[in-house]
mmCIF file of C-alpha atoms in Angstrom:
data_model
loop_
_atom_site.group_PDB
_atom_site.id
_atom_site.type_symbol
_atom_site.label_atom_id
_atom_site.label_comp_id
_atom_site.label_asym_id
_atom_site.label_seq_id
_atom_site.Cartn_x
_atom_site.Cartn_y
_atom_site.Cartn_z
ATOM 1 C CA MET A 169 157.751 204.555 142.556
ATOM 2 C CA ARG A 170 159.473 201.206 142.128
ATOM 3 C CA LYS A 171 157.258 199.071 139.873
ATOM 4 C CA ILE A 172 156.060 195.718 141.209
ATOM 5 C CA ARG A 173 156.776 192.930 138.750
ATOM 6 C CA ARG A 174 154.877 190.191 140.557
ATOM 7 C CA ILE A 175 153.602 189.149 143.980
ATOM 8 C CA HIS A 176 154.479 185.539 144.784
ATOM 9 C CA THR A 177 152.782 183.397 147.422
ATOM 10 C CA ALA A 178 155.051 181.116 149.441
ATOM 11 C CA VAL A 179 154.564 177.382 148.958
ATOM 12 C CA ASP A 180 153.514 175.224 151.911
ATOM 13 C CA GLU A 181 156.439 172.782 152.106
ATOM 14 C CA PRO A 182 156.925 171.131 155.537
ATOM 15 C CA MET A 183 160.461 170.137 156.512
ATOM 16 C CA ASN A 184 160.796 167.111 158.766
ATOM 17 C CA GLY A 185 157.369 167.840 160.226
ATOM 18 C CA LEU A 186 158.053 171.556 160.727
ATOM 19 C CA VAL A 187 155.525 173.950 159.183
ATOM 20 C CA THR A 188 157.477 175.733 156.436
ATOM 21 C CA PHE A 189 156.500 178.179 153.709
ATOM 22 C CA ARG A 190 159.099 178.545 150.968
ATOM 23 C CA ALA A 191 158.926 181.977 149.359
ATOM 24 C CA LEU A 192 162.187 181.764 147.416
ATOM 25 C CA PRO A 193 163.019 180.037 145.146
ATOM 26 C CA ASN A 194 159.599 179.415 143.640
ATOM 27 C CA ALA A 195 158.184 178.141 140.356
ATOM 28 C CA ALA A 196 158.442 181.558 138.710
ATOM 29 C CA LEU A 197 161.530 182.993 140.395
ATOM 30 C CA ASP A 198 164.868 181.268 140.948
ATOM 31 C CA GLN A 199 166.558 184.036 142.940
ATOM 32 C CA ILE A 200 166.675 187.769 143.582
ATOM 33 C CA ASP A 201 170.436 188.129 143.183
ATOM 34 C CA PRO A 202 172.119 187.862 145.716
ATOM 35 C CA PHE A 203 169.135 186.571 147.756
ATOM 36 C CA LEU A 204 168.932 182.825 147.119
ATOM 37 C CA LEU A 205 166.374 181.414 149.532
ATOM 38 C CA LEU A 206 163.722 182.495 152.010
ATOM 39 C CA ASN A 207 162.082 179.870 154.225
ATOM 40 C CA HIS A 208 159.412 180.827 156.735
ATOM 41 C CA HIS A 209 159.306 178.213 159.515
ATOM 42 C CA GLY A 210 156.069 178.458 161.494
ATOM 43 C CA PRO A 211 154.224 179.778 163.227
ATOM 44 C CA VAL A 212 153.690 176.468 164.958
ATOM 45 C CA GLU A 213 153.123 175.654 168.625
ATOM 46 C CA TYR A 214 155.284 172.966 170.213
ATOM 47 C CA PRO A 215 153.945 171.231 173.352
ATOM 48 C CA PRO A 216 155.995 170.692 176.506
ATOM 49 C CA GLY A 217 158.411 167.799 176.108
ATOM 50 C CA ASN A 218 158.945 168.379 172.367
ATOM 51 C CA SER A 219 161.974 167.426 170.269
ATOM 52 C CA GLY A 220 162.498 170.946 168.917
ATOM 53 C CA LEU A 221 163.757 172.133 165.563
ATOM 54 C CA PRO A 222 164.920 169.368 163.183
ATOM 55 C CA PHE A 223 168.057 170.972 161.739
ATOM 56 C CA GLY A 224 170.820 168.737 163.052
ATOM 57 C CA PRO A 225 174.462 168.840 161.897
ATOM 58 C CA HIS A 226 174.931 169.615 158.193
ATOM 59 C CA PRO A 227 177.578 171.371 156.067
ATOM 60 C CA HIS A 228 177.536 174.626 154.067
ATOM 61 C CA ARG A 229 179.933 176.387 151.700
ATOM 62 C CA GLY A 230 179.854 179.478 149.509
ATOM 63 C CA PHE A 231 177.129 181.641 151.052
ATOM 64 C CA GLU A 232 175.715 183.141 154.243
ATOM 65 C CA THR A 233 172.613 182.403 156.293
ATOM 66 C CA VAL A 234 170.584 185.038 158.111
ATOM 67 C CA THR A 235 167.962 183.905 160.607
ATOM 68 C CA PHE A 236 165.332 186.181 162.155
ATOM 69 C CA ILE A 237 163.872 184.579 165.299
ATOM 70 C CA LEU A 238 160.406 186.100 165.668
ATOM 71 C CA SER A 239 159.285 183.737 168.415
ATOM 72 C CA GLY A 240 160.756 180.703 170.118
ATOM 73 C CA ASP A 241 164.530 180.275 170.130
ATOM 74 C CA VAL A 242 167.371 178.776 168.092
ATOM 75 C CA MET A 243 170.422 177.105 169.608
ATOM 76 C CA HIS A 244 173.343 177.301 167.173
ATOM 77 C CA ALA A 245 176.566 175.317 167.248
ATOM 78 C CA ASP A 246 179.192 174.854 164.533
ATOM 79 C CA SER A 247 182.497 173.165 163.804
ATOM 80 C CA THR A 248 184.476 176.405 164.265
ATOM 81 C CA GLY A 249 183.319 176.743 167.864
ATOM 82 C CA GLY A 250 180.485 179.212 167.312
ATOM 83 C CA LYS A 251 177.706 178.683 169.839
ATOM 84 C CA SER A 252 174.718 180.624 171.180
ATOM 85 C CA ILE A 253 171.043 180.533 172.089
ATOM 86 C CA ILE A 254 169.150 183.355 170.375
ATOM 87 C CA LYS A 255 165.624 184.167 171.531
ATOM 88 C CA ALA A 256 162.655 186.068 170.095
ATOM 89 C CA GLY A 257 163.662 189.300 168.383
ATOM 90 C CA GLY A 258 167.227 188.151 167.779
ATOM 91 C CA VAL A 259 169.220 187.510 164.612
ATOM 92 C CA GLN A 260 171.817 184.919 163.633
ATOM 93 C CA TRP A 261 174.266 185.702 160.813
ATOM 94 C CA MET A 262 176.525 182.896 159.669
ATOM 95 C CA THR A 263 179.169 183.148 156.963
ATOM 96 C CA ALA A 264 179.713 179.608 155.721
ATOM 97 C CA GLY A 265 182.467 180.789 153.361
ATOM 98 C CA SER A 266 185.018 178.030 152.769
ATOM 99 C CA GLY A 267 182.875 175.605 154.736
ATOM 100 C CA LEU A 268 181.716 174.460 158.132
ATOM 101 C CA ILE A 269 179.284 172.095 159.789
ATOM 102 C CA HIS A 270 176.517 173.559 161.927
ATOM 103 C CA ALA A 271 173.259 172.697 163.661
ATOM 104 C CA GLU A 272 170.206 174.821 164.427
ATOM 105 C CA VAL A 273 168.075 173.225 167.115
ATOM 106 C CA SER A 274 165.915 174.310 170.033
ATOM 107 C CA SER A 275 167.258 174.990 173.503
ATOM 108 C CA ASP A 276 166.714 172.514 176.321
ATOM 109 C CA GLU A 277 164.418 175.077 177.953
ATOM 110 C CA PHE A 278 162.222 175.331 174.865
ATOM 111 C CA LYS A 279 162.057 171.559 174.454
ATOM 112 C CA ARG A 280 161.080 171.222 178.104
ATOM 113 C CA ASN A 281 158.451 173.994 178.212
ATOM 114 C CA GLY A 282 157.251 174.253 174.620
ATOM 115 C CA GLY A 283 156.110 177.402 172.877
ATOM 116 C CA ILE A 284 155.540 178.996 169.488
ATOM 117 C CA VAL A 285 158.221 178.880 166.788
ATOM 118 C CA ASN A 286 158.230 181.532 164.064
ATOM 119 C CA ILE A 287 161.504 181.890 162.162
ATOM 120 C CA ILE A 288 162.658 183.390 158.878
ATOM 121 C CA GLN A 289 165.827 182.016 157.282
ATOM 122 C CA ILE A 290 167.460 183.666 154.281
ATOM 123 C CA TRP A 291 170.393 182.464 152.203
ATOM 124 C CA LEU A 292 172.667 185.217 150.865
ATOM 125 C CA ASN A 293 175.025 184.396 148.024
ATOM 126 C CA LEU A 294 178.666 185.409 148.248
ATOM 127 C CA PRO A 295 180.532 186.715 145.192
ATOM 128 C CA ALA A 296 183.181 184.426 143.709
ATOM 129 C CA LYS A 297 186.012 186.399 145.310
ATOM 130 C CA LEU A 298 184.547 185.841 148.805
ATOM 131 C CA LYS A 299 183.197 182.297 148.592
ATOM 132 C CA MET A 300 186.246 180.827 150.326
ATOM 133 C CA SER A 301 186.310 183.392 153.132
ATOM 134 C CA PRO A 302 186.932 182.055 156.654
ATOM 135 C CA PRO A 303 183.697 180.889 158.318
ATOM 136 C CA LYS A 304 182.220 183.193 160.944
ATOM 137 C CA TYR A 305 179.145 183.228 163.182
ATOM 138 C CA ILE A 306 177.414 186.118 164.945
ATOM 139 C CA GLY A 307 174.383 185.640 167.199
ATOM 140 C CA LEU A 308 172.619 188.697 168.616
ATOM 141 C CA ASN A 309 169.612 188.932 170.901
ATOM 142 C CA LYS A 310 166.928 191.596 170.531
ATOM 143 C CA GLU A 311 168.525 194.177 172.823
ATOM 144 C CA GLU A 312 171.711 194.136 170.718
ATOM 145 C CA ILE A 313 169.964 195.156 167.487
ATOM 146 C CA PRO A 314 169.376 198.873 166.779
ATOM 147 C CA GLN A 315 165.772 199.997 166.403
ATOM 148 C CA ILE A 316 164.767 202.925 164.192
ATOM 149 C CA VAL A 317 161.376 204.621 164.470
ATOM 150 C CA ILE A 318 160.517 205.148 160.795
ATOM 151 C CA ASN A 319 157.133 206.752 161.485
ATOM 152 C CA ASP A 320 154.307 206.532 164.019
ATOM 153 C CA GLY A 321 153.650 202.822 164.525
ATOM 154 C CA VAL A 322 156.624 201.685 162.431
ATOM 155 C CA ILE A 323 159.831 200.247 163.948
ATOM 156 C CA MET A 324 162.735 198.860 161.932
ATOM 157 C CA ASN A 325 165.123 196.356 163.506
ATOM 158 C CA LEU A 326 168.353 197.015 161.615
ATOM 159 C CA ALA A 327 170.456 193.874 161.273
ATOM 160 C CA ALA A 328 172.888 195.145 158.607
ATOM 161 C CA GLY A 329 173.392 198.314 156.588
ATOM 162 C CA SER A 330 172.728 201.901 157.562
ATOM 163 C CA LEU A 331 169.706 204.192 157.664
ATOM 164 C CA ASN A 332 169.081 207.625 159.172
ATOM 165 C CA ASN A 333 172.635 207.798 160.538
ATOM 166 C CA THR A 334 172.192 204.465 162.322
ATOM 167 C CA GLU A 335 174.478 201.506 161.618
ATOM 168 C CA GLY A 336 173.180 197.952 161.693
ATOM 169 C CA ALA A 337 174.312 195.520 164.357
ATOM 170 C CA ILE A 338 176.264 193.360 161.897
ATOM 171 C CA HIS A 339 178.923 194.456 159.400
ATOM 172 C CA PRO A 340 178.823 191.809 156.661
ATOM 173 C CA LEU A 341 181.419 191.021 154.007
ATOM 174 C CA THR A 342 179.300 192.662 151.298
ATOM 175 C CA ASP A 343 177.230 195.822 150.935
ATOM 176 C CA ILE A 344 173.921 194.318 151.990
ATOM 177 C CA PHE A 345 171.000 195.783 153.914
ATOM 178 C CA MET A 346 168.875 193.479 156.082
ATOM 179 C CA SER A 347 166.073 194.336 158.493
ATOM 180 C CA SER A 348 162.727 193.366 159.930
ATOM 181 C CA ILE A 349 159.938 195.922 160.267
ATOM 182 C CA GLU A 350 157.109 195.900 162.812
ATOM 183 C CA THR A 351 154.056 198.011 161.964
ATOM 184 C CA ASN A 352 150.726 198.927 163.503
ATOM 185 C CA ARG A 353 147.424 199.014 161.698
ATOM 186 C CA GLY A 354 146.924 202.351 159.944
ATOM 187 C CA ALA A 355 150.628 203.227 159.827
ATOM 188 C CA GLU A 356 152.060 204.714 156.632
ATOM 189 C CA PHE A 357 155.692 205.010 155.600
ATOM 190 C CA ASN A 358 158.047 205.180 152.628
ATOM 191 C CA LEU A 359 161.307 203.392 151.875
ATOM 192 C CA ASN A 360 163.818 204.439 149.226
ATOM 193 C CA VAL A 361 166.200 202.091 147.432
ATOM 194 C CA SER A 362 168.496 202.894 144.501
ATOM 195 C CA ALA A 363 167.243 201.390 141.230
ATOM 196 C CA SER A 364 170.611 199.609 140.891
ATOM 197 C CA ARG A 365 169.851 197.432 143.930
ATOM 198 C CA ASN A 366 167.651 194.340 144.099
ATOM 199 C CA ILE A 367 165.019 194.239 146.844
ATOM 200 C CA LEU A 368 163.934 191.372 149.090
ATOM 201 C CA PHE A 369 160.515 192.131 150.585
ATOM 202 C CA TYR A 370 158.416 189.506 152.406
ATOM 203 C CA VAL A 371 155.229 189.835 154.429
ATOM 204 C CA VAL A 372 155.543 187.548 157.455
ATOM 205 C CA TYR A 373 152.035 188.299 158.649
ATOM 206 C CA GLY A 374 149.431 191.022 158.419
ATOM 207 C CA LYS A 375 148.171 192.896 155.376
ATOM 208 C CA ILE A 376 149.481 195.993 153.579
ATOM 209 C CA PHE A 377 149.157 198.097 150.470
ATOM 210 C CA ILE A 378 152.562 198.361 148.807
ATOM 211 C CA ASN A 379 152.850 200.844 145.944
ATOM 212 C CA GLY A 380 149.097 200.591 145.604
ATOM 213 C CA GLU A 381 148.850 196.776 145.478
ATOM 214 C CA GLU A 382 147.443 194.670 148.302
ATOM 215 C CA SER A 383 149.754 192.107 149.834
ATOM 216 C CA ALA A 384 149.281 189.727 152.749
ATOM 217 C CA ALA A 385 151.017 187.075 154.845
ATOM 218 C CA HIS A 386 153.405 184.741 152.967
ATOM 219 C CA ASN A 387 153.716 187.126 150.014
ATOM 220 C CA LEU A 388 157.091 187.858 148.425
ATOM 221 C CA ILE A 389 157.072 191.059 146.381
ATOM 222 C CA GLU A 390 159.278 191.048 143.284
ATOM 223 C CA PHE A 391 160.229 194.509 142.006
ATOM 224 C CA GLU A 392 161.505 195.883 138.717
ATOM 225 C CA ASN A 393 164.768 197.842 138.774
ATOM 226 C CA ASN A 394 163.196 201.217 138.086
ATOM 227 C CA GLY A 395 162.277 203.991 140.465
ATOM 228 C CA GLU A 396 163.369 204.240 144.069
ATOM 229 C CA GLU A 397 160.328 204.785 146.267
ATOM 230 C CA ILE A 398 158.273 202.132 148.061
ATOM 231 C CA ALA A 399 155.083 203.398 149.726
ATOM 232 C CA ILE A 400 153.463 201.192 152.357
ATOM 233 C CA ASP A 401 150.044 201.560 154.002
ATOM 234 C CA CYS A 402 149.343 199.043 156.766
ATOM 235 C CA ILE A 403 145.850 197.561 156.694
ATOM 236 C CA GLU A 404 146.662 195.355 159.702
ATOM 237 C CA ASP A 405 149.435 195.007 162.270
ATOM 238 C CA SER A 406 152.238 193.466 160.207
ATOM 239 C CA ILE A 407 155.778 192.129 160.287
ATOM 240 C CA LEU A 408 157.893 192.581 157.166
ATOM 241 C CA ILE A 409 161.334 191.432 156.044
ATOM 242 C CA PHE A 410 163.127 194.103 154.035
ATOM 243 C CA GLY A 411 166.562 193.831 152.440
ATOM 244 C CA HIS A 412 168.418 195.070 149.385
ATOM 245 C CA ALA A 413 171.782 194.650 147.667
ATOM 246 C CA VAL A 414 173.647 195.200 144.410
ATOM 247 C CA PRO A 415 173.387 192.017 142.284
ATOM 248 C CA TYR A 416 176.584 190.083 141.543
ATOM 249 C CA ASN A 417 175.492 188.893 138.084
ATOM 250 C CA GLU A 418 177.585 185.748 138.441
ATOM 251 C CA PRO A 419 176.713 182.140 137.594
ATOM 252 C CA VAL A 420 175.141 180.216 140.476
ATOM 253 C CA VAL A 421 175.565 176.452 140.772
ATOM 254 C CA ALA A 422 173.901 174.936 143.826
ATOM 255 C CA SER A 423 173.742 171.404 145.139
ATOM 256 C CA GLY A 424 172.082 170.875 148.502
ATOM 257 C CA PRO A 425 174.092 172.769 151.125
ATOM 258 C CA PHE A 426 176.736 174.126 148.724
ATOM 259 C CA VAL A 427 176.444 177.217 146.501
ATOM 260 C CA MET A 428 179.324 177.916 144.130
ATOM 261 C CA ASN A 429 179.947 179.218 140.595
ATOM 262 C CA THR A 430 180.814 175.987 138.759
ATOM 263 C CA LYS A 431 180.011 172.276 138.907
ATOM 264 C CA ALA A 432 183.691 171.566 139.517
ATOM 265 C CA GLU A 433 183.585 173.738 142.655
ATOM 266 C CA ILE A 434 180.531 171.829 143.890
ATOM 267 C CA TYR A 435 182.335 168.542 143.352
ATOM 268 C CA GLN A 436 185.346 169.873 145.270
ATOM 269 C CA ALA A 437 183.077 171.003 148.108
ATOM 270 C CA MET A 438 181.702 167.474 148.433
ATOM 271 C CA ILE A 439 185.215 166.022 148.535
ATOM 272 C CA ASP A 440 186.362 168.588 151.093
ATOM 273 C CA TYR A 441 183.371 167.890 153.335
ATOM 274 C CA GLN A 442 183.845 164.123 153.161
ATOM 275 C CA SER A 443 187.563 164.472 153.915
ATOM 276 C CA GLY A 444 186.944 166.614 157.009
ATOM 277 C CA LYS A 445 188.165 169.934 155.628
ATOM 278 C CA MET A 446 185.004 171.679 156.842
ATOM 279 C CA GLY A 447 185.694 170.596 160.385
ATOM 280 C CA LYS A 448 184.472 167.703 162.474
ATOM 281 C CA TRP A 449 181.252 167.631 164.410
ATOM 282 C CA GLU A 450 181.554 167.114 168.148
ATOM 283 C CA GLU A 451 178.449 166.592 170.269
#
């Protein structure tokens, strides 16, 4: 079995009034290369006539964002023309690459009617050779994402990668596996990951035993790179985020919305954004 190094509890860190639990980075763990950040927004109930999500126009360069919409919706728009409204069960995958400006807000329908927001956003680093790739956005609703029945009471929503002869909905620039897993109480299942790959594993809600250790909502499980098997017993109905990738082992220099390899590249990103090279925002 893959040894658990530590179980981290996400920090309660609201963002512009939005309930947010930051699982990565945390005080003890800067990254799980190439996974840079995991923010859990919600669950929180918005009343009718609300102002929606607070993530107005802002730039990015040098990485990708993956957003799992568990409930509510996210309306995306960016300076390359990407646009969509993704509802519960859907996934957004954005390659910032060389740079763009984007916004993630709520749809007019959600702001009018209200509802529950529960969203996971993950930042994925890009290797140096791909950091200046052309920006790209993919938004997929639930019915566009393959589902795999892993075992009785266990369904995997496969965003990227392959498993059991099934290909994920998205074919990213790098060899990365990303999924969400829905489980019922009492379900048992195993996952296998090569020891050479780093694992991202987060409990959105519920309670499980994972390789013999109890873990609950808002827990991020950090693994050693030994062994391949992960055994999960579900104490409660649960939702899990499960991903893995080969680490890049490259220097990471981050400043706000930019993630590069050197301070000079960060400085250049700021200049390029201010000079309009990441596009212009149009309402």
